[in-house]
mmCIF file with all atom_site columns, C-alpha atoms and ligand atoms in Angstrom:
data_model
loop_
_atom_site.group_PDB
_atom_site.id
_atom_site.type_symbol
_atom_site.label_atom_id
_atom_site.label_alt_id
_atom_site.label_comp_id
_atom_site.label_asym_id
_atom_site.label_entity_id
_atom_site.label_seq_id
_atom_site.pdbx_PDB_ins_code
_atom_site.Cartn_x
_atom_site.Cartn_y
_atom_site.Cartn_z
_atom_site.occupancy
_atom_site.B_iso_or_equiv
_atom_site.pdbx_formal_charge
_atom_site.auth_seq_id
_atom_site.auth_comp_id
_atom_site.auth_asym_id
_atom_site.auth_atom_id
_atom_site.pdbx_PDB_model_num
ATOM   1   C CA . MET A 1 1   ? -105.247 -68.635 -160.159 1.00 39.00 ? 1   MET A CA 1
ATOM   2   C CA . GLY A 1 2   ? -105.724 -71.359 -157.662 1.00 43.00 ? 2   GLY A CA 1
ATOM   3   C CA . THR A 1 3   ? -102.589 -70.798 -155.945 1.00 44.00 ? 3   THR A CA 1
ATOM   4   C CA . VAL A 1 4   ? -102.783 -67.376 -156.027 1.00 44.00 ? 4   VAL A CA 1
ATOM   5   C CA . VAL A 1 5   ? -105.937 -67.614 -153.915 1.00 43.00 ? 5   VAL A CA 1
ATOM   6   C CA . ALA A 1 6   ? -104.249 -70.395 -151.627 1.00 44.00 ? 6   ALA A CA 1
ATOM   7   C CA . GLY A 1 7   ? -101.806 -67.656 -150.927 1.00 43.00 ? 7   GLY A CA 1
ATOM   8   C CA . VAL A 1 8   ? -104.206 -64.967 -150.274 1.00 44.00 ? 8   VAL A CA 1
ATOM   9   C CA . THR A 1 9   ? -106.115 -67.415 -147.568 1.00 43.00 ? 9   THR A CA 1
ATOM   10  C CA . LEU A 1 10  ? -102.805 -68.341 -146.085 1.00 44.00 ? 10  LEU A CA 1
ATOM   11  C CA . LEU A 1 11  ? -101.989 -64.970 -145.749 1.00 44.00 ? 11  LEU A CA 1
ATOM   12  C CA . ALA A 1 12  ? -105.332 -63.886 -144.520 1.00 42.00 ? 12  ALA A CA 1
ATOM   13  C CA . PHE A 1 13  ? -104.440 -66.868 -141.558 1.00 45.00 ? 13  PHE A CA 1
ATOM   14  C CA . VAL A 1 14  ? -101.045 -65.706 -141.023 1.00 46.00 ? 14  VAL A CA 1
ATOM   15  C CA . THR A 1 15  ? -102.474 -62.072 -140.051 1.00 46.00 ? 15  THR A CA 1
ATOM   16  C CA . VAL A 1 16  ? -105.291 -63.376 -137.762 1.00 47.00 ? 16  VAL A CA 1
ATOM   17  C CA . ALA A 1 17  ? -102.778 -65.627 -135.865 1.00 50.00 ? 17  ALA A CA 1
ATOM   18  C CA . HIS A 1 18  ? -100.806 -62.611 -135.168 1.00 52.00 ? 18  HIS A CA 1
ATOM   19  C CA . ALA A 1 19  ? -103.308 -60.808 -133.723 1.00 58.00 ? 19  ALA A CA 1
ATOM   20  C CA . ALA A 1 20  ? -103.754 -63.073 -131.105 1.00 73.00 ? 20  ALA A CA 1
ATOM   21  C CA . LEU A 1 21  ? -103.192 -60.561 -127.926 1.00 85.00 ? 21  LEU A CA 1
ATOM   22  C CA . ALA A 1 22  ? -100.336 -60.157 -125.670 1.00 89.00 ? 22  ALA A CA 1
ATOM   23  C CA . ARG A 1 23  ? -100.990 -61.767 -122.499 1.00 92.00 ? 23  ARG A CA 1
ATOM   24  C CA . THR A 1 24  ? -98.804  -61.237 -119.726 1.00 94.00 ? 24  THR A CA 1
ATOM   25  C CA . ALA A 1 25  ? -96.653  -64.448 -118.486 1.00 95.00 ? 25  ALA A CA 1
ATOM   26  C CA . PHE A 1 26  ? -93.141  -64.644 -116.497 1.00 96.00 ? 26  PHE A CA 1
ATOM   27  C CA . GLU A 1 27  ? -89.938  -66.305 -117.001 1.00 96.00 ? 27  GLU A CA 1
ATOM   28  C CA . LYS A 1 28  ? -88.194  -67.595 -113.987 1.00 96.00 ? 28  LYS A CA 1
ATOM   29  C CA . LEU A 1 29  ? -84.745  -67.642 -113.453 1.00 96.00 ? 29  LEU A CA 1
ATOM   30  C CA . THR A 1 30  ? -83.268  -69.898 -110.356 1.00 96.00 ? 30  THR A CA 1
ATOM   31  C CA . ASP A 1 31  ? -80.302  -68.865 -108.522 1.00 95.00 ? 31  ASP A CA 1
ATOM   32  C CA . TYR A 1 32  ? -79.599  -65.614 -111.073 1.00 95.00 ? 32  TYR A CA 1
ATOM   33  C CA . ASP A 1 33  ? -80.359  -61.806 -110.590 1.00 95.00 ? 33  ASP A CA 1
ATOM   34  C CA . TYR A 1 34  ? -80.352  -59.326 -112.920 1.00 95.00 ? 34  TYR A CA 1
ATOM   35  C CA . ARG A 1 35  ? -79.697  -55.324 -112.322 1.00 95.00 ? 35  ARG A CA 1
ATOM   36  C CA . GLY A 1 36  ? -82.994  -53.596 -112.027 1.00 96.00 ? 36  GLY A CA 1
ATOM   37  C CA . THR A 1 37  ? -84.245  -50.252 -110.208 1.00 97.00 ? 37  THR A CA 1
ATOM   38  C CA . THR A 1 38  ? -86.178  -51.330 -107.232 1.00 97.00 ? 38  THR A CA 1
ATOM   39  C CA . TYR A 1 39  ? -89.147  -49.273 -106.441 1.00 97.00 ? 39  TYR A CA 1
ATOM   40  C CA . TYR A 1 40  ? -90.717  -51.025 -103.631 1.00 97.00 ? 40  TYR A CA 1
ATOM   41  C CA . SER A 1 41  ? -89.730  -53.757 -101.158 1.00 97.00 ? 41  SER A CA 1
ATOM   42  C CA . VAL A 1 42  ? -91.486  -56.201 -98.783  1.00 95.00 ? 42  VAL A CA 1
ATOM   43  C CA . ARG A 1 43  ? -90.803  -58.805 -96.199  1.00 95.00 ? 43  ARG A CA 1
ATOM   44  C CA . ASN A 1 44  ? -91.895  -62.024 -95.865  1.00 92.00 ? 44  ASN A CA 1
ATOM   45  C CA . LEU A 1 45  ? -93.797  -62.349 -98.908  1.00 93.00 ? 45  LEU A CA 1
ATOM   46  C CA . SER A 1 46  ? -93.958  -66.150 -100.211 1.00 93.00 ? 46  SER A CA 1
ATOM   47  C CA . LEU A 1 47  ? -92.592  -66.400 -103.761 1.00 94.00 ? 47  LEU A CA 1
ATOM   48  C CA . TYR A 1 48  ? -96.477  -67.113 -104.987 1.00 94.00 ? 48  TYR A CA 1
ATOM   49  C CA . GLU A 1 49  ? -97.497  -64.002 -103.226 1.00 95.00 ? 49  GLU A CA 1
ATOM   50  C CA . CYS A 1 50  ? -94.447  -61.669 -104.648 1.00 96.00 ? 50  CYS A CA 1
ATOM   51  C CA . GLN A 1 51  ? -94.990  -62.829 -108.828 1.00 96.00 ? 51  GLN A CA 1
ATOM   52  C CA . GLY A 1 52  ? -98.725  -61.955 -107.963 1.00 96.00 ? 52  GLY A CA 1
ATOM   53  C CA . TRP A 1 53  ? -98.257  -58.244 -106.639 1.00 96.00 ? 53  TRP A CA 1
ATOM   54  C CA . CYS A 1 54  ? -95.735  -58.020 -109.833 1.00 97.00 ? 54  CYS A CA 1
ATOM   55  C CA . ARG A 1 55  ? -98.491  -59.148 -112.158 1.00 96.00 ? 55  ARG A CA 1
ATOM   56  C CA . GLU A 1 56  ? -101.017 -56.633 -110.619 1.00 96.00 ? 56  GLU A CA 1
ATOM   57  C CA . GLU A 1 57  ? -98.696  -53.557 -110.965 1.00 96.00 ? 57  GLU A CA 1
ATOM   58  C CA . ALA A 1 58  ? -98.383  -52.289 -114.211 1.00 95.00 ? 58  ALA A CA 1
ATOM   59  C CA . GLU A 1 59  ? -95.281  -50.721 -113.447 1.00 97.00 ? 59  GLU A CA 1
ATOM   60  C CA . CYS A 1 60  ? -93.533  -53.795 -112.264 1.00 98.00 ? 60  CYS A CA 1
ATOM   61  C CA . GLN A 1 61  ? -91.069  -55.353 -114.810 1.00 97.00 ? 61  GLN A CA 1
ATOM   62  C CA . ALA A 1 62  ? -89.752  -57.978 -112.773 1.00 98.00 ? 62  ALA A CA 1
ATOM   63  C CA . ALA A 1 63  ? -89.664  -59.297 -109.008 1.00 97.00 ? 63  ALA A CA 1
ATOM   64  C CA . ALA A 1 64  ? -86.600  -60.416 -107.536 1.00 97.00 ? 64  ALA A CA 1
ATOM   65  C CA . PHE A 1 65  ? -87.511  -62.672 -104.559 1.00 97.00 ? 65  PHE A CA 1
ATOM   66  C CA . SER A 1 66  ? -84.594  -63.932 -102.320 1.00 95.00 ? 66  SER A CA 1
ATOM   67  C CA . PHE A 1 67  ? -84.590  -65.534 -98.878  1.00 91.00 ? 67  PHE A CA 1
ATOM   68  C CA . VAL A 1 68  ? -82.242  -66.308 -95.899  1.00 86.00 ? 68  VAL A CA 1
ATOM   69  C CA . VAL A 1 69  ? -82.271  -69.775 -94.754  1.00 79.00 ? 69  VAL A CA 1
ATOM   70  C CA . ASN A 1 70  ? -82.454  -70.355 -91.309  1.00 77.00 ? 70  ASN A CA 1
ATOM   71  C CA . PRO A 1 71  ? -83.566  -74.031 -89.800  1.00 76.00 ? 71  PRO A CA 1
ATOM   72  C CA . LEU A 1 72  ? -84.044  -72.533 -86.673  1.00 79.00 ? 72  LEU A CA 1
ATOM   73  C CA . ALA A 1 73  ? -86.840  -70.124 -87.550  1.00 74.00 ? 73  ALA A CA 1
ATOM   74  C CA . PRO A 1 74  ? -90.371  -71.161 -88.309  1.00 74.00 ? 74  PRO A CA 1
ATOM   75  C CA . MET A 1 75  ? -90.451  -69.187 -91.258  1.00 74.00 ? 75  MET A CA 1
ATOM   76  C CA . GLN A 1 76  ? -88.339  -68.282 -93.837  1.00 80.00 ? 76  GLN A CA 1
ATOM   77  C CA . ASP A 1 77  ? -87.250  -64.360 -93.652  1.00 90.00 ? 77  ASP A CA 1
ATOM   78  C CA . THR A 1 78  ? -87.926  -63.339 -97.512  1.00 94.00 ? 78  THR A CA 1
ATOM   79  C CA . LEU A 1 79  ? -87.262  -60.123 -99.355  1.00 96.00 ? 79  LEU A CA 1
ATOM   80  C CA . CYS A 1 80  ? -89.128  -59.563 -102.544 1.00 97.00 ? 80  CYS A CA 1
ATOM   81  C CA . GLN A 1 81  ? -87.938  -56.516 -104.788 1.00 97.00 ? 81  GLN A CA 1
ATOM   82  C CA . LEU A 1 82  ? -90.320  -55.380 -107.576 1.00 98.00 ? 82  LEU A CA 1
ATOM   83  C CA . GLN A 1 83  ? -88.329  -53.316 -110.025 1.00 98.00 ? 83  GLN A CA 1
ATOM   84  C CA . ASN A 1 84  ? -90.008  -51.100 -112.781 1.00 97.00 ? 84  ASN A CA 1
ATOM   85  C CA . GLU A 1 85  ? -86.965  -51.374 -114.621 1.00 96.00 ? 85  GLU A CA 1
ATOM   86  C CA . THR A 1 86  ? -84.499  -54.599 -115.035 1.00 96.00 ? 86  THR A CA 1
ATOM   87  C CA . ALA A 1 87  ? -81.822  -55.375 -117.314 1.00 95.00 ? 87  ALA A CA 1
ATOM   88  C CA . ALA A 1 88  ? -83.216  -58.849 -118.220 1.00 93.00 ? 88  ALA A CA 1
ATOM   89  C CA . THR A 1 89  ? -84.866  -57.319 -121.010 1.00 89.00 ? 89  THR A CA 1
ATOM   90  C CA . ASN A 1 90  ? -81.617  -56.208 -122.866 1.00 89.00 ? 90  ASN A CA 1
ATOM   91  C CA . PRO A 1 91  ? -80.203  -59.438 -124.340 1.00 84.00 ? 91  PRO A CA 1
ATOM   92  C CA . ALA A 1 92  ? -76.402  -58.113 -123.911 1.00 85.00 ? 92  ALA A CA 1
ATOM   93  C CA . ALA A 1 93  ? -76.894  -57.911 -120.467 1.00 90.00 ? 93  ALA A CA 1
ATOM   94  C CA . GLN A 1 94  ? -75.496  -60.718 -118.321 1.00 88.00 ? 94  GLN A CA 1
ATOM   95  C CA . PRO A 1 95  ? -77.216  -62.009 -115.274 1.00 91.00 ? 95  PRO A CA 1
ATOM   96  C CA . GLN A 1 96  ? -75.310  -62.678 -111.840 1.00 93.00 ? 96  GLN A CA 1
ATOM   97  C CA . ARG A 1 97  ? -74.636  -65.743 -110.384 1.00 94.00 ? 97  ARG A CA 1
ATOM   98  C CA . ALA A 1 98  ? -76.885  -65.013 -106.726 1.00 94.00 ? 98  ALA A CA 1
ATOM   99  C CA . ALA A 1 99  ? -77.757  -67.641 -103.969 1.00 92.00 ? 99  ALA A CA 1
ATOM   100 C CA . ASN A 1 100 ? -81.344  -68.409 -102.536 1.00 93.00 ? 100 ASN A CA 1
ATOM   101 C CA . MET A 1 101 ? -82.962  -66.026 -105.386 1.00 95.00 ? 101 MET A CA 1
ATOM   102 C CA . TYR A 1 102 ? -85.176  -66.197 -108.086 1.00 96.00 ? 102 TYR A CA 1
ATOM   103 C CA . TYR A 1 103 ? -85.772  -63.756 -110.462 1.00 97.00 ? 103 TYR A CA 1
ATOM   104 C CA . MET A 1 104 ? -89.065  -63.391 -112.709 1.00 97.00 ? 104 MET A CA 1
ATOM   105 C CA . THR A 1 105 ? -89.804  -61.218 -115.349 1.00 97.00 ? 105 THR A CA 1
ATOM   106 C CA . LYS A 1 106 ? -93.160  -59.818 -116.859 1.00 97.00 ? 106 LYS A CA 1
ATOM   107 C CA . LEU A 1 107 ? -93.316  -60.950 -120.736 1.00 96.00 ? 107 LEU A CA 1
ATOM   108 C CA . GLN A 1 108 ? -96.186  -60.052 -123.375 1.00 95.00 ? 108 GLN A CA 1
ATOM   109 C CA . ILE A 1 109 ? -96.831  -63.229 -125.322 1.00 94.00 ? 109 ILE A CA 1
ATOM   110 C CA . ARG A 1 110 ? -98.482  -63.040 -128.356 1.00 93.00 ? 110 ARG A CA 1
ATOM   111 C CA . SER A 1 111 ? -100.332 -66.355 -127.566 1.00 91.00 ? 111 SER A CA 1
ATOM   112 C CA . GLU A 1 112 ? -103.646 -67.946 -126.744 1.00 90.00 ? 112 GLU A CA 1
ATOM   113 C CA . ASN A 1 113 ? -101.858 -70.544 -125.021 1.00 90.00 ? 113 ASN A CA 1
ATOM   114 C CA . VAL A 1 114 ? -100.407 -68.723 -122.050 1.00 92.00 ? 114 VAL A CA 1
ATOM   115 C CA . CYS A 1 115 ? -100.979 -70.682 -118.690 1.00 90.00 ? 115 CYS A CA 1
ATOM   116 C CA . LEU A 1 116 ? -102.805 -69.406 -115.745 1.00 87.00 ? 116 LEU A CA 1
ATOM   117 C CA . ARG A 1 117 ? -99.590  -70.466 -113.741 1.00 89.00 ? 117 ARG A CA 1
ATOM   118 C CA . PRO A 1 118 ? -97.677  -68.304 -111.694 1.00 90.00 ? 118 PRO A CA 1
ATOM   119 C CA . TRP A 1 119 ? -94.409  -68.375 -114.766 1.00 92.00 ? 119 TRP A CA 1
ATOM   120 C CA . SER A 1 120 ? -94.592  -70.418 -117.646 1.00 95.00 ? 120 SER A CA 1
ATOM   121 C CA . PHE A 1 121 ? -91.307  -70.558 -118.446 1.00 96.00 ? 121 PHE A CA 1
ATOM   122 C CA . GLU A 1 122 ? -87.925  -71.320 -116.679 1.00 96.00 ? 122 GLU A CA 1
ATOM   123 C CA . ARG A 1 123 ? -85.137  -69.409 -118.188 1.00 96.00 ? 123 ARG A CA 1
ATOM   124 C CA . VAL A 1 124 ? -81.250  -70.546 -118.248 1.00 95.00 ? 124 VAL A CA 1
ATOM   125 C CA . PRO A 1 125 ? -79.118  -67.996 -119.688 1.00 93.00 ? 125 PRO A CA 1
ATOM   126 C CA . ASN A 1 126 ? -76.391  -69.032 -122.091 1.00 93.00 ? 126 ASN A CA 1
ATOM   127 C CA . LYS A 1 127 ? -77.241  -72.529 -122.078 1.00 91.00 ? 127 LYS A CA 1
ATOM   128 C CA . MET A 1 128 ? -78.956  -75.011 -124.410 1.00 90.00 ? 128 MET A CA 1
ATOM   129 C CA . ILE A 1 129 ? -79.393  -78.923 -125.118 1.00 88.00 ? 129 ILE A CA 1
ATOM   130 C CA . ARG A 1 130 ? -76.920  -80.263 -128.080 1.00 84.00 ? 130 ARG A CA 1
ATOM   131 C CA . GLY A 1 131 ? -79.291  -81.656 -130.849 1.00 78.00 ? 131 GLY A CA 1
ATOM   132 C CA . LEU A 1 132 ? -82.941  -82.481 -130.095 1.00 76.00 ? 132 LEU A CA 1
ATOM   133 C CA . ASP A 1 133 ? -84.312  -79.918 -132.413 1.00 81.00 ? 133 ASP A CA 1
ATOM   134 C CA . ASN A 1 134 ? -87.718  -80.407 -134.179 1.00 85.00 ? 134 ASN A CA 1
ATOM   135 C CA . ALA A 1 135 ? -87.930  -77.096 -135.775 1.00 90.00 ? 135 ALA A CA 1
ATOM   136 C CA . LEU A 1 136 ? -85.562  -74.535 -136.217 1.00 95.00 ? 136 LEU A CA 1
ATOM   137 C CA . ILE A 1 137 ? -87.353  -70.492 -137.156 1.00 95.00 ? 137 ILE A CA 1
ATOM   138 C CA . TYR A 1 138 ? -86.385  -67.208 -137.257 1.00 96.00 ? 138 TYR A CA 1
ATOM   139 C CA . THR A 1 139 ? -88.375  -64.720 -134.868 1.00 96.00 ? 139 THR A CA 1
ATOM   140 C CA . SER A 1 140 ? -86.817  -61.232 -134.428 1.00 94.00 ? 140 SER A CA 1
ATOM   141 C CA . THR A 1 141 ? -87.886  -61.336 -130.605 1.00 94.00 ? 141 THR A CA 1
ATOM   142 C CA . LYS A 1 142 ? -87.254  -64.084 -127.731 1.00 95.00 ? 142 LYS A CA 1
ATOM   143 C CA . GLU A 1 143 ? -90.910  -63.258 -126.926 1.00 96.00 ? 143 GLU A CA 1
ATOM   144 C CA . ALA A 1 144 ? -91.963  -64.396 -130.296 1.00 96.00 ? 144 ALA A CA 1
ATOM   145 C CA . CYS A 1 145 ? -89.907  -67.487 -130.209 1.00 97.00 ? 145 CYS A CA 1
ATOM   146 C CA . LEU A 1 146 ? -91.242  -68.728 -126.887 1.00 97.00 ? 146 LEU A CA 1
ATOM   147 C CA . ALA A 1 147 ? -95.158  -67.598 -128.514 1.00 96.00 ? 147 ALA A CA 1
ATOM   148 C CA . ALA A 1 148 ? -94.264  -70.340 -131.322 1.00 96.00 ? 148 ALA A CA 1
ATOM   149 C CA . CYS A 1 149 ? -93.348  -72.918 -128.577 1.00 96.00 ? 149 CYS A CA 1
ATOM   150 C CA . LEU A 1 150 ? -96.880  -72.162 -126.632 1.00 95.00 ? 150 LEU A CA 1
ATOM   151 C CA . ASN A 1 151 ? -99.097  -72.541 -130.231 1.00 94.00 ? 151 ASN A CA 1
ATOM   152 C CA . GLU A 1 152 ? -96.550  -75.548 -131.525 1.00 94.00 ? 152 GLU A CA 1
ATOM   153 C CA . HIS A 1 153 ? -99.339  -78.097 -132.553 1.00 93.00 ? 153 HIS A CA 1
ATOM   154 C CA . ARG A 1 154 ? -97.429  -81.024 -134.460 1.00 94.00 ? 154 ARG A CA 1
ATOM   155 C CA . PHE A 1 155 ? -95.131  -82.184 -131.261 1.00 94.00 ? 155 PHE A CA 1
ATOM   156 C CA . THR A 1 156 ? -94.972  -81.180 -127.722 1.00 94.00 ? 156 THR A CA 1
ATOM   157 C CA . CYS A 1 157 ? -92.754  -78.274 -127.323 1.00 96.00 ? 157 CYS A CA 1
ATOM   158 C CA . ARG A 1 158 ? -90.903  -78.844 -123.642 1.00 95.00 ? 158 ARG A CA 1
ATOM   159 C CA . SER A 1 159 ? -88.489  -76.509 -124.598 1.00 95.00 ? 159 SER A CA 1
ATOM   160 C CA . VAL A 1 160 ? -87.018  -73.619 -126.796 1.00 97.00 ? 160 VAL A CA 1
ATOM   161 C CA . GLU A 1 161 ? -83.717  -72.058 -127.444 1.00 96.00 ? 161 GLU A CA 1
ATOM   162 C CA . TYR A 1 162 ? -83.107  -68.660 -128.554 1.00 97.00 ? 162 TYR A CA 1
ATOM   163 C CA . ASN A 1 163 ? -79.852  -67.045 -129.912 1.00 96.00 ? 163 ASN A CA 1
ATOM   164 C CA . TYR A 1 164 ? -80.108  -63.505 -129.445 1.00 94.00 ? 164 TYR A CA 1
ATOM   165 C CA . VAL A 1 165 ? -77.364  -62.625 -132.290 1.00 94.00 ? 165 VAL A CA 1
ATOM   166 C CA . THR A 1 166 ? -78.727  -64.947 -135.406 1.00 96.00 ? 166 THR A CA 1
ATOM   167 C CA . LEU A 1 167 ? -82.588  -64.845 -134.354 1.00 96.00 ? 167 LEU A CA 1
ATOM   168 C CA . GLN A 1 168 ? -82.882  -68.749 -134.327 1.00 96.00 ? 168 GLN A CA 1
ATOM   169 C CA . CYS A 1 169 ? -85.584  -70.529 -132.289 1.00 97.00 ? 169 CYS A CA 1
ATOM   170 C CA . HIS A 1 170 ? -85.175  -73.999 -131.772 1.00 96.00 ? 170 HIS A CA 1
ATOM   171 C CA . LEU A 1 171 ? -88.079  -76.047 -130.559 1.00 96.00 ? 171 LEU A CA 1
ATOM   172 C CA . SER A 1 172 ? -87.902  -79.478 -129.112 1.00 94.00 ? 172 SER A CA 1
ATOM   173 C CA . ASP A 1 173 ? -90.093  -81.902 -127.234 1.00 92.00 ? 173 ASP A CA 1
ATOM   174 C CA . SER A 1 174 ? -87.518  -82.561 -125.232 1.00 88.00 ? 174 SER A CA 1
ATOM   175 C CA . ASP A 1 175 ? -85.983  -80.914 -122.134 1.00 88.00 ? 175 ASP A CA 1
ATOM   176 C CA . ARG A 1 176 ? -83.092  -81.306 -119.364 1.00 86.00 ? 176 ARG A CA 1
ATOM   177 C CA . ARG A 1 177 ? -85.030  -83.745 -117.542 1.00 83.00 ? 177 ARG A CA 1
ATOM   178 C CA . THR A 1 178 ? -86.100  -86.131 -121.012 1.00 78.00 ? 178 THR A CA 1
ATOM   179 C CA . THR A 1 179 ? -85.086  -89.558 -119.893 1.00 72.00 ? 179 THR A CA 1
ATOM   180 C CA . GLY A 1 180 ? -84.418  -92.456 -122.722 1.00 71.00 ? 180 GLY A CA 1
ATOM   181 C CA . GLN A 1 181 ? -82.708  -89.557 -124.532 1.00 73.00 ? 181 GLN A CA 1
ATOM   182 C CA . TYR A 1 182 ? -79.242  -88.902 -124.231 1.00 75.00 ? 182 TYR A CA 1
ATOM   183 C CA . VAL A 1 183 ? -79.400  -84.938 -123.518 1.00 74.00 ? 183 VAL A CA 1
ATOM   184 C CA . GLN A 1 184 ? -76.126  -82.903 -123.287 1.00 84.00 ? 184 GLN A CA 1
ATOM   185 C CA . PHE A 1 185 ? -77.173  -79.463 -121.750 1.00 87.00 ? 185 PHE A CA 1
ATOM   186 C CA . VAL A 1 186 ? -74.055  -77.559 -122.479 1.00 87.00 ? 186 VAL A CA 1
ATOM   187 C CA . ASP A 1 187 ? -72.712  -73.745 -122.263 1.00 92.00 ? 187 ASP A CA 1
ATOM   188 C CA . ALA A 1 188 ? -73.479  -71.907 -125.315 1.00 90.00 ? 188 ALA A CA 1
ATOM   189 C CA . GLN A 1 189 ? -72.711  -67.667 -125.499 1.00 91.00 ? 189 GLN A CA 1
ATOM   190 C CA . GLY A 1 190 ? -75.691  -65.776 -126.632 1.00 91.00 ? 190 GLY A CA 1
ATOM   191 C CA . VAL A 1 191 ? -78.084  -68.510 -125.989 1.00 94.00 ? 191 VAL A CA 1
ATOM   192 C CA . ASP A 1 192 ? -80.818  -68.804 -123.577 1.00 95.00 ? 192 ASP A CA 1
ATOM   193 C CA . TYR A 1 193 ? -82.863  -72.247 -123.007 1.00 96.00 ? 193 TYR A CA 1
ATOM   194 C CA . PHE A 1 194 ? -86.574  -71.835 -121.639 1.00 97.00 ? 194 PHE A CA 1
ATOM   195 C CA . GLU A 1 195 ? -88.404  -74.746 -120.445 1.00 96.00 ? 195 GLU A CA 1
ATOM   196 C CA . ASN A 1 196 ? -92.142  -74.527 -121.182 1.00 95.00 ? 196 ASN A CA 1
ATOM   197 C CA . LEU A 1 197 ? -94.175  -74.942 -117.492 1.00 94.00 ? 197 LEU A CA 1
ATOM   198 C CA . CYS A 1 198 ? -97.531  -74.362 -119.087 1.00 92.00 ? 198 CYS A CA 1
ATOM   199 C CA . LEU A 1 199 ? -97.376  -78.479 -120.286 1.00 88.00 ? 199 LEU A CA 1
ATOM   200 C CA . LYS A 1 200 ? -100.309 -80.827 -118.561 1.00 71.00 ? 200 LYS A CA 1
ATOM   201 C CA . GLY A 1 201 ? -98.720  -82.873 -115.836 1.00 63.00 ? 201 GLY A CA 1
ATOM   202 C CA . THR A 1 202 ? -95.664  -80.268 -115.040 1.00 51.00 ? 202 THR A CA 1
ATOM   203 C CA . VAL A 1 203 ? -95.009  -79.068 -111.760 1.00 50.00 ? 203 VAL A CA 1
ATOM   204 C CA . ARG A 1 204 ? -91.938  -77.504 -110.789 1.00 50.00 ? 204 ARG A CA 1
HETATM 205 C C1 . NAG B 2 .   ? -88.729  -46.398 -111.115 1.00 51.59 ? 1   NAG B C1 1
HETATM 206 O O1 . NAG B 2 .   ? -88.922  -46.335 -109.799 1.00 51.59 ? 1   NAG B O1 1
HETATM 207 C C2 . NAG B 2 .   ? -87.770  -45.250 -109.520 1.00 51.59 ? 1   NAG B C2 1
HETATM 208 C C3 . NAG B 2 .   ? -88.311  -44.712 -107.778 1.00 51.59 ? 1   NAG B C3 1
HETATM 209 O O2 . NAG B 2 .   ? -89.501  -45.110 -107.610 1.00 51.59 ? 1   NAG B O2 1
HETATM 210 C C4 . NAG B 2 .   ? -88.040  -43.809 -110.094 1.00 51.59 ? 1   NAG B C4 1
HETATM 211 O O3 . NAG B 2 .   ? -87.156  -42.768 -109.480 1.00 51.59 ? 1   NAG B O3 1
HETATM 212 C C5 . NAG B 2 .   ? -87.451  -43.764 -111.268 1.00 51.59 ? 1   NAG B C5 1
HETATM 213 O O4 . NAG B 2 .   ? -88.250  -43.188 -112.421 1.00 51.59 ? 1   NAG B O4 1
HETATM 214 C C6 . NAG B 2 .   ? -88.966  -44.981 -111.865 1.00 51.59 ? 1   NAG B C6 1
HETATM 215 N N1 . NAG B 2 .   ? -88.353  -45.429 -113.468 1.00 51.59 ? 1   NAG B N1 1
HETATM 216 C C7 . NAG B 2 .   ? -89.262  -45.770 -114.044 1.00 51.59 ? 1   NAG B C7 1
HETATM 217 C C8 . NAG B 2 .   ? -88.798  -46.281 -115.779 1.00 51.59 ? 1   NAG B C8 1
HETATM 218 O O5 . NAG B 2 .   ? -90.624  -45.584 -114.294 1.00 51.59 ? 1   NAG B O5 1
HETATM 219 C C1 . NAG B 2 .   ? -90.206  -61.772 -91.308  1.00 51.59 ? 2   NAG B C1 1
HETATM 220 O O1 . NAG B 2 .   ? -89.943  -63.079 -90.807  1.00 51.59 ? 2   NAG B O1 1
HETATM 221 C C2 . NAG B 2 .   ? -89.028  -63.145 -89.751  1.00 51.59 ? 2   NAG B C2 1
HETATM 222 C C3 . NAG B 2 .   ? -89.140  -65.189 -89.083  1.00 51.59 ? 2   NAG B C3 1
HETATM 223 O O2 . NAG B 2 .   ? -90.309  -65.482 -88.702  1.00 51.59 ? 2   NAG B O2 1
HETATM 224 C C4 . NAG B 2 .   ? -88.921  -62.298 -89.048  1.00 51.59 ? 2   NAG B C4 1
HETATM 225 O O3 . NAG B 2 .   ? -87.996  -62.535 -87.872  1.00 51.59 ? 2   NAG B O3 1
HETATM 226 C C5 . NAG B 2 .   ? -88.892  -61.128 -88.776  1.00 51.59 ? 2   NAG B C5 1
HETATM 227 O O4 . NAG B 2 .   ? -89.444  -60.090 -87.943  1.00 51.59 ? 2   NAG B O4 1
HETATM 228 C C6 . NAG B 2 .   ? -90.388  -60.979 -89.915  1.00 51.59 ? 2   NAG B C6 1
HETATM 229 N N1 . NAG B 2 .   ? -89.901  -59.246 -90.918  1.00 51.59 ? 2   NAG B N1 1
HETATM 230 C C7 . NAG B 2 .   ? -91.044  -59.118 -91.133  1.00 51.59 ? 2   NAG B C7 1
HETATM 231 C C8 . NAG B 2 .   ? -90.433  -57.457 -91.222  1.00 51.59 ? 2   NAG B C8 1
HETATM 232 O O5 . NAG B 2 .   ? -92.150  -58.998 -90.644  1.00 51.59 ? 2   NAG B O5 1
#
């Protein structure tokens, strides 16, 4: 009887946890680009302004920010492309390498811990850290995996890896830059690596 009551309590807790409202967050890719439909282009915005425009506009799904490196110009020439459709949300789509580019994708994450920073995660496609996992869970979506990292309280979740095929979500208290550990950052087809940028003291 006691077990049944405990089970009901747990179920109620899980339901409440899942009821967390989806919050808008961004993931950022560096030197990658995804195919998308640009509905608006603006020149000479800063990276932060570009991200802010995308956040404010309901139809914006992603923002591609590129810049021209010209050491002689007092200000950099930049291009912010707001997109209402993006291949970045399709796990089967492959990103393209692109120099001087930041690609920011809007996400809806069910967590109270989405931070106010411009982007919550840095995404590196087809990469993972070998080993160094603190937890393995299964989530049906990448967003649920990212939410699990933000909600983790047993350890500091610094990075997470999501496998779109097996739906495995690996949480880790290490990231690419962790010192004092031997970190192997390796190629992994079909797996994306995400670094939690919402942690206190992280400035990247
Ligand atoms: C995106 O914007 C383009 C250009 O304005 C428009 O033709 C297209 O229908 C839009 N797509 C969606 C999904 O809103
Ligand atoms: C953007 O900035 C560059 C460099 O300052 C300048 O040459 C260019 O005319 C600017 N473009 C626009 C559309 O303001």
